[in-house]
Amino acid sequence: AQTVTQSQPEMSVQEAETVTLSCTYDTSESNYYLFWYKQPPSRQMILVIRQEAYKQQNATENRFSVNFQKAAKSFSLKISDSQLGDTAMYFCAFTVVFGNEKLTFGTGTRLTIIP
Amino acid sequence: DAGVIQSPRHEVTEMGQEVTLRCKPISGHDYLFWYRQTMMRGLELLIYFNNNVPIDDSGMPEDRFSAKMPNASFSTLKIQPSEPRDSAVYFCASSLGGTSGGVGRDTQYFGPGTRLTVL
C-alpha cells in the first residue's frame, strides 16, 4: 500500500520570503507520479505541480519548484517570493503508473502568508 | 473550458433523506473520480469511472452510497438514506486518460466540491 506523509500541519511565512513544504511517501513501485495540490479557502483543489518519477530533473512552475529525492522518497515543494494568494492548504499526492488510477493524498499543510 | 462542474455547492438535509450530488466532467475527459474530504479521514477516493464504466468502487463506504455515469458528460453520487457521519465535502474530478495514456493525460482536475451537511 502507498502512503504519503506531510509532517508539517501548519506553517507561516512573511510575504516575499521563500518557504519549503515537506512530503515523504512510501511505495514499492518504481514508476509513479507525484503532485502538489493547493486548496485555498474557496475549497477548490488546484494542481500546482507534478513530477514523473523517472525524471531526474526537478519540476518547476514559475515560483513553484520541487526537490525530488527518489532514493529518500522525498518530494518537497518550494515557493519562492511568496504572495498573499499562496495562503492555502497544500496537499502532496501520489499515483502509480499502470495502477488503479487512485490519487493517494497526504494530510496537508496549512500555509499562511503574513503581510 | 468551463472546468469540472458540480452541483449543488452546498446541501443541508436531515438524516434519512436521499441526497444526490451531480458532476459534469471536462469535455473529452475519459476518467471521472469521486472523492470525499473529512477532517478525520482527509481526502479519499470513493469510486472512479473510465468511459462511463465503474472501474473501482472499493472506496464506497457502504451500500447506502451509489454512483452512476449514464453518459460521458454527467455523473451522480447518491446517498440513501443519509446519516450525520456522511457530512463532508464531496469532490468530483476528471482526467483525459489514465496513467497509461501518456504523460500528463492522467492529471486530475477537480470541481469546486459539494459541502454536504446531514443533520
XYZ file of C-alpha atoms in Angstrom:
234
model
C 0.000 0.000 0.000
C 1.107 3.520 -0.755
C 1.261 6.181 1.958
C 2.014 9.900 1.839
C 3.204 11.802 4.905
C 3.211 15.542 5.424
C 4.821 16.205 8.770
C 4.116 19.952 8.981
C 0.436 20.568 9.836
C 0.885 24.344 9.760
C 3.438 26.852 8.545
C 3.581 30.594 8.221
C 5.975 32.887 6.421
C 6.304 36.573 5.668
C 5.260 37.786 2.264
C 8.091 37.692 -0.323
C 10.013 35.044 1.608
C 10.722 31.510 0.491
C 9.065 28.523 2.146
C 9.536 24.778 1.740
C 6.823 22.215 2.452
C 7.919 18.656 3.063
C 6.417 15.396 1.838
C 7.593 11.819 2.090
C 5.983 8.769 0.596
C 6.281 5.044 0.810
C 5.898 2.662 -2.102
C 7.444 -0.460 -3.543
C 6.665 0.712 -7.077
C 9.327 2.236 -9.303
C 7.138 4.120 -11.765
C 4.814 6.722 -10.336
C 3.779 10.351 -10.461
C 3.832 12.905 -7.660
C 1.729 16.034 -7.309
C 1.227 19.076 -5.179
C -2.307 20.436 -4.999
C -3.363 23.713 -3.416
C -6.700 24.191 -1.654
C -7.435 27.853 -0.882
C -10.330 28.927 1.368
C -12.612 28.658 -1.648
C -12.140 24.897 -1.268
C -11.202 24.330 -4.922
C -8.385 21.802 -5.416
C -5.853 23.317 -7.810
C -2.901 21.487 -9.321
C 0.336 23.297 -8.529
C 2.991 20.998 -9.973
C 3.630 17.392 -10.996
C 6.736 15.212 -11.218
C 7.309 11.965 -13.080
C 9.424 9.560 -11.004
C 11.550 8.539 -13.986
C 12.713 12.123 -14.484
C 15.754 13.189 -12.508
C 15.209 16.855 -13.269
C 13.104 18.653 -10.704
C 9.858 20.163 -11.994
C 9.346 23.931 -11.866
C 6.317 26.126 -12.490
C 7.081 29.827 -12.145
C 7.597 30.467 -8.398
C 6.979 26.821 -7.508
C 9.629 24.134 -7.678
C 10.154 20.713 -6.194
C 13.095 18.870 -4.711
C 12.546 15.253 -5.699
C 14.800 12.742 -3.977
C 13.733 9.323 -5.250
C 16.070 7.257 -3.095
C 14.906 9.058 0.023
C 11.281 9.028 -1.180
C 11.044 12.722 -0.551
C 9.144 15.327 -2.578
C 9.279 18.836 -1.118
C 7.675 21.959 -2.560
C 9.491 25.295 -2.574
C 7.539 28.505 -3.000
C 9.694 31.499 -3.833
C 8.697 35.142 -3.399
C 5.578 34.060 -1.531
C 2.404 36.041 -2.103
C -0.751 36.529 -0.062
C -2.636 34.447 -2.614
C -0.454 31.470 -1.737
C -2.291 31.149 1.587
C -3.949 27.730 1.382
C -3.819 24.079 2.363
C -1.220 22.209 0.327
C -1.595 18.504 -0.349
C 1.056 16.154 -1.627
C -0.340 13.271 -3.694
C 0.894 10.152 -5.416
C -0.308 7.732 -8.085
C 1.210 4.572 -9.503
C 1.635 4.309 -13.263
C -0.419 1.456 -14.716
C -2.001 1.104 -11.317
C -5.528 1.726 -10.136
C -5.502 5.446 -11.050
C -6.022 6.309 -7.389
C -4.514 9.527 -6.050
C -3.271 8.970 -2.502
C -3.139 12.224 -0.573
C -1.198 13.373 2.453
C -2.932 15.085 5.345
C -1.989 18.549 4.150
C -0.011 21.558 5.346
C -1.831 24.772 6.136
C 0.316 27.628 4.837
C -0.312 31.217 5.880
C 1.443 34.113 4.186
C 1.763 37.053 6.550
C 1.602 40.545 5.034
C -13.170 25.206 -20.931
C -15.572 25.556 -18.000
C -13.748 23.028 -15.846
C -15.440 20.363 -13.767
C -18.884 21.486 -12.658
C -20.556 20.240 -9.503
C -23.983 20.910 -8.086
C -25.205 21.817 -5.634
C -22.361 23.687 -3.946
C -23.998 23.297 -0.559
C -26.567 20.793 0.615
C -28.180 20.611 4.015
C -30.508 17.720 4.678
C -31.961 15.718 7.521
C -30.941 12.250 8.497
C -32.742 9.612 6.482
C -33.244 11.745 3.399
C -31.903 10.883 -0.029
C -29.100 13.093 -1.322
C -27.961 13.338 -4.946
C -24.746 15.074 -5.923
C -24.077 15.896 -9.558
C -20.977 16.288 -11.673
C -20.193 17.356 -15.220
C -16.611 16.467 -16.187
C -14.421 18.422 -18.566
C -15.434 17.668 -22.140
C -13.301 14.950 -23.696
C -12.090 13.520 -20.406
C -12.402 9.750 -20.210
C -11.961 9.320 -16.472
C -14.189 10.574 -13.670
C -13.461 10.318 -9.962
C -15.493 10.914 -6.803
C -13.597 11.858 -3.628
C -14.729 12.660 -0.106
C -12.889 15.044 2.233
C -13.333 14.991 6.000
C -11.228 16.264 8.865
C -10.814 12.779 10.259
C -10.000 10.849 7.086
C -8.680 13.519 4.736
C -9.225 13.035 1.013
C -10.273 9.561 0.000
C -11.286 8.100 -3.347
C -14.783 6.654 -3.383
C -15.152 5.413 -6.961
C -13.905 6.107 -10.457
C -15.203 5.549 -13.980
C -13.469 5.016 -17.303
C -15.575 5.705 -20.393
C -18.705 5.714 -18.209
C -17.959 2.292 -16.718
C -17.276 1.969 -12.978
C -13.782 0.546 -12.553
C -13.089 0.629 -8.839
C -15.715 1.234 -6.180
C -13.737 -0.215 -3.297
C -13.746 3.154 -1.555
C -17.519 3.411 -1.366
C -18.183 3.225 2.374
C -21.342 1.145 2.337
C -24.392 0.170 0.356
C -26.084 3.459 1.120
C -23.749 5.032 -1.427
C -24.190 4.545 -5.160
C -22.751 6.264 -8.220
C -23.750 6.291 -11.858
C -22.442 7.730 -15.070
C -25.189 7.454 -17.698
C -23.166 9.345 -20.310
C -19.806 10.993 -20.839
C -20.947 14.365 -19.543
C -22.816 13.515 -16.361
C -22.367 11.555 -13.151
C -24.273 11.303 -9.899
C -23.367 10.208 -6.402
C -26.373 9.225 -4.332
C -26.655 8.600 -0.610
C -29.799 6.884 0.588
C -30.540 7.109 3.457
C -28.174 9.825 4.582
C -26.596 9.871 8.058
C -24.820 12.627 10.023
C -21.474 10.878 9.537
C -21.833 11.426 5.788
C -21.279 15.136 6.342
C -18.230 16.058 4.278
C -17.080 17.834 1.152
C -17.533 15.688 -1.940
C -15.306 16.357 -4.924
C -15.627 15.232 -8.480
C -12.508 15.161 -10.672
C -11.815 14.211 -14.272
C -8.771 13.394 -16.376
C -8.075 12.985 -20.088
C -6.765 9.481 -19.632
C -5.242 7.229 -17.057
C -1.619 6.777 -16.128
C -1.181 4.531 -19.157
C -2.466 7.168 -21.500
C 0.660 9.246 -21.831
C 2.414 11.682 -19.559
C 0.128 14.386 -18.321
C -3.086 12.765 -19.508
C -3.601 11.335 -16.037
C -3.666 14.723 -14.292
C -6.895 15.017 -12.352
C -8.781 18.316 -12.403
C -11.132 18.890 -9.531
C -14.505 20.556 -9.318
C -15.346 23.084 -6.595
C -16.862 20.427 -4.355
C -20.236 20.000 -2.660
C -20.376 20.636 1.066
C -22.917 18.193 2.482
C -24.342 18.618 5.965
C -26.633 15.931 7.339
C -28.488 16.992 10.471
